[in-house]
mmCIF file of C-alpha atoms and ligand atoms in Angstrom:
data_model
loop_
_atom_site.group_PDB
_atom_site.id
_atom_site.type_symbol
_atom_site.label_atom_id
_atom_site.label_comp_id
_atom_site.label_asym_id
_atom_site.label_seq_id
_atom_site.Cartn_x
_atom_site.Cartn_y
_atom_site.Cartn_z
ATOM 1 C CA UNK H 1 31.882 12.551 -24.073
ATOM 2 C CA UNK H 2 29.817 15.233 -24.000
ATOM 3 C CA UNK H 3 27.173 15.367 -21.428
ATOM 4 C CA UNK H 4 24.262 17.561 -22.383
ATOM 5 C CA UNK H 5 21.711 18.943 -18.912
ATOM 6 C CA UNK H 6 18.587 17.561 -21.342
ATOM 7 C CA UNK H 7 19.634 13.794 -21.623
ATOM 8 C CA UNK H 8 19.983 14.448 -17.914
ATOM 9 C CA UNK H 9 16.381 15.205 -17.306
ATOM 10 C CA UNK H 10 14.451 13.696 -19.105
ATOM 11 C CA UNK H 11 16.435 10.451 -17.674
ATOM 12 C CA UNK H 12 15.212 11.414 -14.519
ATOM 13 C CA UNK H 13 12.325 11.659 -15.764
ATOM 14 C CA UNK H 14 11.748 9.179 -17.897
ATOM 15 C CA UNK H 15 12.858 6.657 -15.203
ATOM 16 C CA UNK H 16 10.863 8.201 -12.118
ATOM 17 C CA UNK H 17 7.451 7.497 -14.180
ATOM 18 C CA UNK H 18 8.550 4.334 -14.917
ATOM 19 C CA UNK H 19 8.906 2.981 -11.253
ATOM 20 C CA UNK H 20 6.214 5.553 -9.774
ATOM 21 C CA UNK H 21 3.572 3.916 -13.000
ATOM 22 C CA UNK H 22 4.576 1.102 -11.873
ATOM 23 C CA UNK H 23 3.436 1.417 -8.306
ATOM 24 C CA UNK H 24 0.136 2.415 -9.097
ATOM 25 C CA UNK H 25 -0.781 -1.320 -8.277
ATOM 26 C CA UNK H 26 0.836 -3.213 -5.516
ATOM 27 C CA UNK H 27 0.523 -6.252 -2.747
ATOM 28 C CA UNK H 28 0.660 -3.644 0.211
ATOM 29 C CA UNK H 29 1.806 -0.086 0.673
ATOM 30 C CA UNK H 30 3.689 1.425 3.887
ATOM 31 C CA UNK H 31 2.435 4.956 4.656
ATOM 32 C CA UNK H 32 5.701 5.854 6.916
ATOM 33 C CA UNK H 33 9.337 5.092 6.973
ATOM 34 C CA UNK H 34 10.482 5.688 10.441
ATOM 35 C CA UNK H 35 11.604 1.586 12.222
ATOM 36 C CA UNK H 36 8.182 0.291 11.986
ATOM 37 C CA UNK H 37 7.909 1.028 8.273
ATOM 38 C CA UNK H 38 10.564 -0.083 6.948
ATOM 39 C CA UNK H 39 11.123 -3.173 8.494
ATOM 40 C CA UNK H 40 7.819 -4.159 6.855
ATOM 41 C CA UNK H 41 8.972 -3.234 3.941
ATOM 42 C CA UNK H 42 12.251 -4.945 4.231
ATOM 43 C CA UNK H 43 10.170 -8.676 4.994
ATOM 44 C CA UNK H 44 8.124 -7.973 2.678
ATOM 45 C CA UNK H 45 9.762 -7.319 -0.412
ATOM 46 C CA UNK H 46 12.238 -10.642 0.735
ATOM 47 C CA UNK H 47 9.427 -12.332 1.073
ATOM 48 C CA UNK H 48 8.908 -11.814 -2.758
ATOM 49 C CA UNK H 49 5.435 -9.606 -2.234
ATOM 50 C CA UNK H 50 5.653 -6.519 -4.314
ATOM 51 C CA UNK H 51 5.766 -3.235 -1.585
ATOM 52 C CA UNK H 52 5.900 0.787 -1.847
ATOM 53 C CA UNK H 53 6.425 3.380 1.436
ATOM 54 C CA UNK H 54 5.643 6.692 0.704
ATOM 55 C CA UNK H 55 7.265 8.819 3.124
ATOM 56 C CA UNK H 56 6.307 13.110 3.409
ATOM 57 C CA UNK H 57 9.756 13.690 4.440
ATOM 58 C CA UNK H 58 12.980 14.228 2.061
ATOM 59 C CA UNK H 59 14.493 11.725 4.523
ATOM 60 C CA UNK H 60 13.681 8.568 5.212
ATOM 61 C CA UNK H 61 13.939 7.213 8.534
ATOM 62 C CA UNK H 62 11.300 8.959 10.988
ATOM 63 C CA UNK H 63 11.763 9.488 14.369
ATOM 64 C CA UNK H 64 15.404 6.912 14.491
ATOM 65 C CA UNK H 65 17.954 9.707 13.494
ATOM 66 C CA UNK H 66 18.165 11.166 16.134
ATOM 67 C CA UNK H 67 17.764 8.854 18.746
ATOM 68 C CA UNK H 68 17.139 9.801 22.776
ATOM 69 C CA UNK H 69 17.223 13.901 21.839
ATOM 70 C CA UNK H 70 19.032 14.134 19.765
ATOM 71 C CA UNK H 71 22.130 11.580 21.617
ATOM 72 C CA UNK H 72 22.528 9.654 18.008
ATOM 73 C CA UNK H 73 22.563 6.857 20.135
ATOM 74 C CA UNK H 74 19.541 4.632 20.185
ATOM 75 C CA UNK H 75 18.149 1.438 23.310
ATOM 76 C CA UNK H 76 17.110 -1.830 21.411
ATOM 77 C CA UNK H 77 17.208 -5.370 23.941
ATOM 78 C CA UNK H 78 17.938 -8.925 22.985
ATOM 79 C CA UNK H 79 15.062 -9.885 21.602
ATOM 80 C CA UNK H 80 14.486 -7.642 19.045
ATOM 81 C CA UNK H 81 19.110 -7.621 18.352
ATOM 82 C CA UNK H 82 18.068 -10.586 15.896
ATOM 83 C CA UNK H 83 16.544 -7.495 13.472
ATOM 84 C CA UNK H 84 20.233 -5.869 13.585
ATOM 85 C CA UNK H 85 21.849 -8.308 13.276
ATOM 86 C CA UNK H 86 19.900 -9.117 10.301
ATOM 87 C CA UNK H 87 20.454 -5.264 8.676
ATOM 88 C CA UNK H 88 24.082 -5.787 9.331
ATOM 89 C CA UNK H 89 23.818 -2.448 12.286
ATOM 90 C CA UNK H 90 26.849 -3.393 14.832
ATOM 91 C CA UNK H 91 25.738 -3.361 18.463
ATOM 92 C CA UNK H 92 27.374 -3.041 20.950
ATOM 93 C CA UNK H 93 25.736 -4.914 24.947
ATOM 94 C CA UNK H 94 25.846 -1.376 27.525
ATOM 95 C CA UNK H 95 23.805 -4.282 30.647
ATOM 96 C CA UNK H 96 22.112 -7.142 31.292
ATOM 97 C CA UNK H 97 19.081 -7.295 28.120
ATOM 98 C CA UNK H 98 20.510 -3.831 27.158
ATOM 99 C CA UNK H 99 22.203 -3.161 23.882
ATOM 100 C CA UNK H 100 23.036 0.262 21.802
ATOM 101 C CA UNK H 101 23.426 0.788 18.470
ATOM 102 C CA UNK H 102 24.447 4.575 16.666
ATOM 103 C CA UNK H 103 21.344 5.793 14.878
ATOM 104 C CA UNK H 104 22.534 6.478 11.486
ATOM 105 C CA UNK H 105 24.037 3.354 10.721
ATOM 106 C CA UNK H 106 20.615 1.800 12.149
ATOM 107 C CA UNK H 107 18.648 3.934 9.796
ATOM 108 C CA UNK H 108 21.533 4.381 6.938
ATOM 109 C CA UNK H 109 21.987 0.107 6.996
ATOM 110 C CA UNK H 110 18.582 -0.893 7.274
ATOM 111 C CA UNK H 111 17.298 1.628 4.420
ATOM 112 C CA UNK H 112 19.541 0.299 2.683
ATOM 113 C CA UNK H 113 19.130 -3.049 3.367
ATOM 114 C CA UNK H 114 14.717 -2.803 2.244
ATOM 115 C CA UNK H 115 15.807 -1.268 -0.921
ATOM 116 C CA UNK H 116 17.470 -3.662 -2.166
ATOM 117 C CA UNK H 117 15.195 -6.765 -0.959
ATOM 118 C CA UNK H 118 12.520 -5.251 -3.539
ATOM 119 C CA UNK H 119 11.170 -1.871 -1.679
ATOM 120 C CA UNK H 120 9.865 0.738 -3.615
ATOM 121 C CA UNK H 121 10.563 4.203 -1.773
ATOM 122 C CA UNK H 122 8.979 7.293 -3.193
ATOM 123 C CA UNK H 123 10.157 10.277 -1.052
ATOM 124 C CA UNK H 124 8.261 13.564 -0.333
ATOM 125 C CA UNK H 125 4.638 12.422 -0.928
ATOM 126 C CA UNK H 126 2.464 13.042 1.474
ATOM 127 C CA UNK H 127 -0.412 10.396 1.375
ATOM 128 C CA UNK H 128 -3.573 12.799 2.838
ATOM 129 C CA UNK H 129 -6.195 10.271 2.947
ATOM 130 C CA UNK H 130 -7.286 6.779 1.460
ATOM 131 C CA UNK H 131 -8.824 5.001 -1.075
ATOM 132 C CA UNK H 132 -12.107 3.235 0.115
ATOM 133 C CA UNK H 133 -14.780 0.230 -1.098
ATOM 134 C CA UNK H 134 -17.425 -0.351 1.122
ATOM 135 C CA UNK H 135 -16.294 -1.458 3.628
ATOM 136 C CA UNK H 136 -12.794 -2.341 3.024
ATOM 137 C CA UNK H 137 -9.494 0.130 2.139
ATOM 138 C CA UNK H 138 -8.277 -0.160 -1.318
ATOM 139 C CA UNK H 139 -5.637 1.871 -1.797
ATOM 140 C CA UNK H 140 -3.693 5.688 -1.138
ATOM 141 C CA UNK H 141 -4.231 9.094 -2.288
ATOM 142 C CA UNK H 142 -1.239 11.355 -2.317
ATOM 143 C CA UNK H 143 0.101 14.186 -3.437
ATOM 144 C CA UNK H 144 3.540 16.227 -3.110
ATOM 145 C CA UNK H 145 4.819 17.084 0.620
ATOM 146 C CA UNK H 146 5.457 20.734 -1.255
ATOM 147 C CA UNK H 147 1.436 21.095 -1.913
ATOM 148 C CA UNK H 148 0.701 20.295 1.169
ATOM 149 C CA UNK H 149 3.304 22.394 2.748
ATOM 150 C CA UNK H 150 2.689 25.640 0.345
ATOM 151 C CA UNK H 151 -1.291 24.899 0.961
ATOM 152 C CA UNK H 152 -1.864 25.183 -2.822
ATOM 153 C CA UNK H 153 -5.345 23.720 -4.033
ATOM 154 C CA UNK H 154 -3.882 20.753 -6.009
ATOM 155 C CA UNK H 155 -6.153 16.791 -6.417
ATOM 156 C CA UNK H 156 -3.876 14.429 -5.570
ATOM 157 C CA UNK H 157 -3.640 11.035 -7.233
ATOM 158 C CA UNK H 158 -4.355 7.611 -6.151
ATOM 159 C CA UNK H 159 -3.062 4.055 -6.149
ATOM 160 C CA UNK H 160 -4.097 0.835 -5.189
ATOM 161 C CA UNK H 161 -3.109 -1.648 -3.259
ATOM 162 C CA UNK H 162 -4.259 -5.023 -0.582
ATOM 163 C CA UNK H 163 -3.377 -3.582 1.387
ATOM 164 C CA UNK H 164 -2.214 -0.666 2.988
ATOM 165 C CA UNK H 165 0.170 -0.046 6.338
ATOM 166 C CA UNK H 166 -0.242 2.544 8.672
ATOM 167 C CA UNK H 167 4.070 3.137 10.255
ATOM 168 C CA UNK H 168 2.966 7.705 10.754
ATOM 169 C CA UNK H 169 4.031 7.485 14.069
ATOM 170 C CA UNK H 170 2.420 9.572 16.659
ATOM 171 C CA UNK H 171 0.579 11.152 13.862
ATOM 172 C CA UNK H 172 -1.344 7.609 12.715
ATOM 173 C CA UNK H 173 -2.517 9.588 9.891
ATOM 174 C CA UNK H 174 -4.147 6.973 7.637
ATOM 175 C CA UNK H 175 -6.000 5.837 10.553
ATOM 176 C CA UNK H 176 -7.674 9.520 11.699
ATOM 177 C CA UNK H 177 -8.667 10.165 8.079
ATOM 178 C CA UNK H 178 -10.485 6.055 8.740
ATOM 179 C CA UNK H 179 -11.339 7.589 11.851
ATOM 180 C CA UNK H 180 -12.974 11.153 10.637
ATOM 181 C CA UNK H 181 -14.774 9.038 7.869
ATOM 182 C CA UNK H 182 -16.045 6.633 8.899
ATOM 183 C CA UNK H 183 -16.649 7.471 12.176
ATOM 184 C CA UNK H 184 -16.741 3.854 14.690
ATOM 185 C CA UNK H 185 -16.025 2.233 12.312
ATOM 186 C CA UNK H 186 -12.453 0.732 14.020
ATOM 187 C CA UNK H 187 -11.702 -2.407 15.198
ATOM 188 C CA UNK H 188 -11.120 -0.746 18.321
ATOM 189 C CA UNK H 189 -12.454 -0.495 22.295
ATOM 190 C CA UNK H 190 -14.452 2.870 21.247
ATOM 191 C CA UNK H 191 -13.967 2.496 17.651
ATOM 192 C CA UNK H 192 -11.992 5.175 17.008
ATOM 193 C CA UNK H 193 -9.154 6.286 17.782
ATOM 194 C CA UNK H 194 -8.022 5.448 21.543
ATOM 195 C CA UNK H 195 -4.680 7.724 22.017
ATOM 196 C CA UNK H 196 -1.386 7.810 23.350
ATOM 197 C CA UNK H 197 -0.855 7.664 27.070
ATOM 198 C CA UNK H 198 2.618 9.185 29.173
ATOM 199 C CA UNK H 199 5.666 7.242 28.789
ATOM 200 C CA UNK H 200 6.104 3.568 30.418
ATOM 201 C CA UNK H 201 8.340 1.683 27.982
ATOM 202 C CA UNK H 202 8.128 -1.970 29.726
ATOM 203 C CA UNK H 203 5.006 -1.605 29.058
ATOM 204 C CA UNK H 204 4.566 0.520 25.880
ATOM 205 C CA UNK H 205 7.018 -2.105 24.316
ATOM 206 C CA UNK H 206 5.065 -5.075 25.140
ATOM 207 C CA UNK H 207 1.828 -3.293 23.602
ATOM 208 C CA UNK H 208 3.218 -2.684 21.024
ATOM 209 C CA UNK H 209 2.884 -6.286 19.850
ATOM 210 C CA UNK H 210 -0.295 -7.038 21.147
ATOM 211 C CA UNK H 211 -1.439 -4.178 19.336
ATOM 212 C CA UNK H 212 0.119 -4.587 15.407
ATOM 213 C CA UNK H 213 -2.967 -5.990 13.764
ATOM 214 C CA UNK H 214 -5.607 -5.057 11.505
ATOM 215 C CA UNK H 215 -7.531 -1.780 12.323
ATOM 216 C CA UNK H 216 -10.406 -1.970 9.345
ATOM 217 C CA UNK H 217 -10.532 -4.418 6.649
ATOM 218 C CA UNK H 218 -7.112 -4.091 4.279
ATOM 219 C CA UNK H 219 -6.366 -1.610 7.275
ATOM 220 C CA UNK H 220 -2.654 -2.566 9.198
ATOM 221 C CA UNK H 221 -1.233 -0.221 12.216
ATOM 222 C CA UNK H 222 2.570 -1.571 13.186
ATOM 223 C CA UNK H 223 5.425 1.550 15.275
ATOM 224 C CA UNK H 224 4.265 3.250 17.401
ATOM 225 C CA UNK H 225 0.767 4.310 15.228
ATOM 226 C CA UNK H 226 0.012 0.472 16.843
ATOM 227 C CA UNK H 227 -0.338 2.260 20.223
ATOM 228 C CA UNK H 228 -1.728 5.570 19.971
ATOM 229 C CA UNK H 229 -4.423 4.115 18.274
ATOM 230 C CA UNK H 230 -4.460 1.418 21.172
ATOM 231 C CA UNK H 231 -4.610 3.331 24.061
ATOM 232 C CA UNK H 232 -1.146 2.373 24.997
ATOM 233 C CA UNK H 233 1.655 4.627 26.048
ATOM 234 C CA UNK H 234 5.109 5.941 24.710
ATOM 235 C CA UNK H 235 8.636 4.564 25.155
ATOM 236 C CA UNK H 236 10.486 6.691 24.361
ATOM 237 C CA UNK H 237 13.978 5.968 22.202
ATOM 238 C CA UNK H 238 14.519 2.348 22.990
ATOM 239 C CA UNK H 239 13.484 0.591 19.044
ATOM 240 C CA UNK H 240 13.401 -2.747 19.713
ATOM 241 C CA UNK H 241 9.352 -2.796 19.558
ATOM 242 C CA UNK H 242 9.554 -1.002 16.157
ATOM 243 C CA UNK H 243 11.493 -3.617 14.695
ATOM 244 C CA UNK H 244 9.313 -6.422 15.773
ATOM 245 C CA UNK H 245 6.526 -4.341 14.835
ATOM 246 C CA UNK H 246 7.662 -4.075 11.204
ATOM 247 C CA UNK H 247 8.529 -7.963 10.817
ATOM 248 C CA UNK H 248 5.119 -9.229 12.991
ATOM 249 C CA UNK H 249 2.601 -7.158 10.437
ATOM 250 C CA UNK H 250 5.364 -8.207 7.297
ATOM 251 C CA UNK H 251 4.476 -11.931 8.063
ATOM 252 C CA UNK H 252 0.682 -11.076 8.934
ATOM 253 C CA UNK H 253 0.784 -10.039 5.629
ATOM 254 C CA UNK H 254 2.464 -12.576 3.706
ATOM 255 C CA UNK H 255 0.671 -15.362 5.426
ATOM 256 C CA UNK H 256 -2.347 -12.923 3.790
ATOM 257 C CA UNK H 257 -1.350 -12.818 0.844
ATOM 258 C CA UNK H 258 -0.646 -16.047 0.090
ATOM 259 C CA UNK H 259 2.346 -17.623 -2.214
HETATM 260 O O1 48F K 301 8.156 8.101 14.129
HETATM 261 P P1 48F K 301 8.159 6.764 12.824
HETATM 262 O O2 48F K 301 9.907 7.072 13.142
HETATM 263 O O3 48F K 301 7.242 5.962 13.134
HETATM 264 P P2 48F K 301 7.766 4.574 13.793
HETATM 265 O O4 48F K 301 8.062 3.387 12.821
HETATM 266 O O5 48F K 301 8.326 4.293 15.089
HETATM 267 C C1 48F K 301 8.598 5.147 16.014
HETATM 268 C C2 48F K 301 9.891 6.368 16.216
HETATM 269 O O6 48F K 301 10.628 7.092 15.452
HETATM 270 C C3 48F K 301 10.052 6.888 18.014
HETATM 271 C C4 48F K 301 9.904 6.524 18.797
HETATM 272 C C5 48F K 301 10.516 5.107 19.454
HETATM 273 O O7 48F K 301 10.361 3.914 20.068
HETATM 274 O O8 48F K 301 7.951 5.960 19.869
HETATM 275 O O9 48F K 301 8.923 7.604 17.584
HETATM 276 O O10 48F K 301 5.906 3.960 14.646
HETATM 277 O O11 48F K 301 8.620 7.375 12.252
HETATM 278 C C6 48F K 301 6.686 8.104 10.601
HETATM 279 C C7 48F K 301 7.192 8.566 9.301
HETATM 280 O O12 48F K 301 6.204 8.473 9.118
HETATM 281 C C8 48F K 301 5.887 9.698 8.217
HETATM 282 C C9 48F K 301 6.765 11.178 9.021
HETATM 283 O O13 48F K 301 7.235 11.730 8.207
HETATM 284 C C10 48F K 301 7.725 10.174 9.314
HETATM 285 O O14 48F K 301 9.227 9.804 8.599
HETATM 286 N N1 48F K 301 4.245 10.428 7.865
HETATM 287 C C11 48F K 301 3.466 11.028 8.701
HETATM 288 N N2 48F K 301 2.539 10.865 8.059
HETATM 289 C C12 48F K 301 2.523 10.736 6.459
HETATM 290 C C13 48F K 301 3.791 10.610 6.000
HETATM 291 C C14 48F K 301 1.633 11.448 5.841
HETATM 292 N N3 48F K 301 0.560 11.971 5.867
HETATM 293 N N4 48F K 301 2.517 10.272 4.482
HETATM 294 C C15 48F K 301 3.468 10.549 4.742
HETATM 295 N N5 48F K 301 4.562 10.018 5.337
#
């Protein structure tokens, strides 16, 4: 059997373009492949929704790989344990309500389960703007991350989505676009991003869940982005809130998207 480099190139290009074109109009578009975005994508896909996730990095997993300060273990509290179990991640009881898991195993299995459930992931793509109709978000404006890094003047492409989830972590990049271009319109006390507060794990974990919600018509926030938008504290390397946030946002979107 002969292997032809040009066939290999054609195969990659054909398959990629099929995949990209097939995801230009979806039910839900998730920005950010950290724990909250991945879990949201998993549940939406499992419910049969058409869902796509974009991350600007080469590797998916956000801030989960490095655990705490590159000690690649994560802590998860008991109320979120069912989620790691759902993905087949092995956990070890530490004390009382605290459990640990290997960070690399966690990312690997969450990504694998999400993709097998039907989530399509595009890495190396940056969301640089949003597709907006008066008073409602309708999709995303995309570019290759290397274009952004090199500062090249290259126009983006666009995709349409019934709902968008900002799961970009501390940076709240999608919400920032709305704040800049539609001042005062976010559903927060000031209409603006309230800004992340300093570390307070217990409070932050509770608030992450409350703050995971729609903040502009068609735009939800999940994970650390939810607290940063609402003015909640950060929580450090405890990941239960991130996982539960993804589950909550997916549940709300599944209801709104209907059968
Ligand atoms: O930060 P990240 O892991 O988000 P998360 O799900 O989890 C937060 C925790 O990792 C940790 C924490 C712990 O409890 O506080 O920080 O809230 O992942 C965010 C992902 O979004 C991508 C980024 O590369 C990362 O993988 N991202 C950020 N901005 C963009 C983006 C953008 N404009 N376009 C595409 N991807």
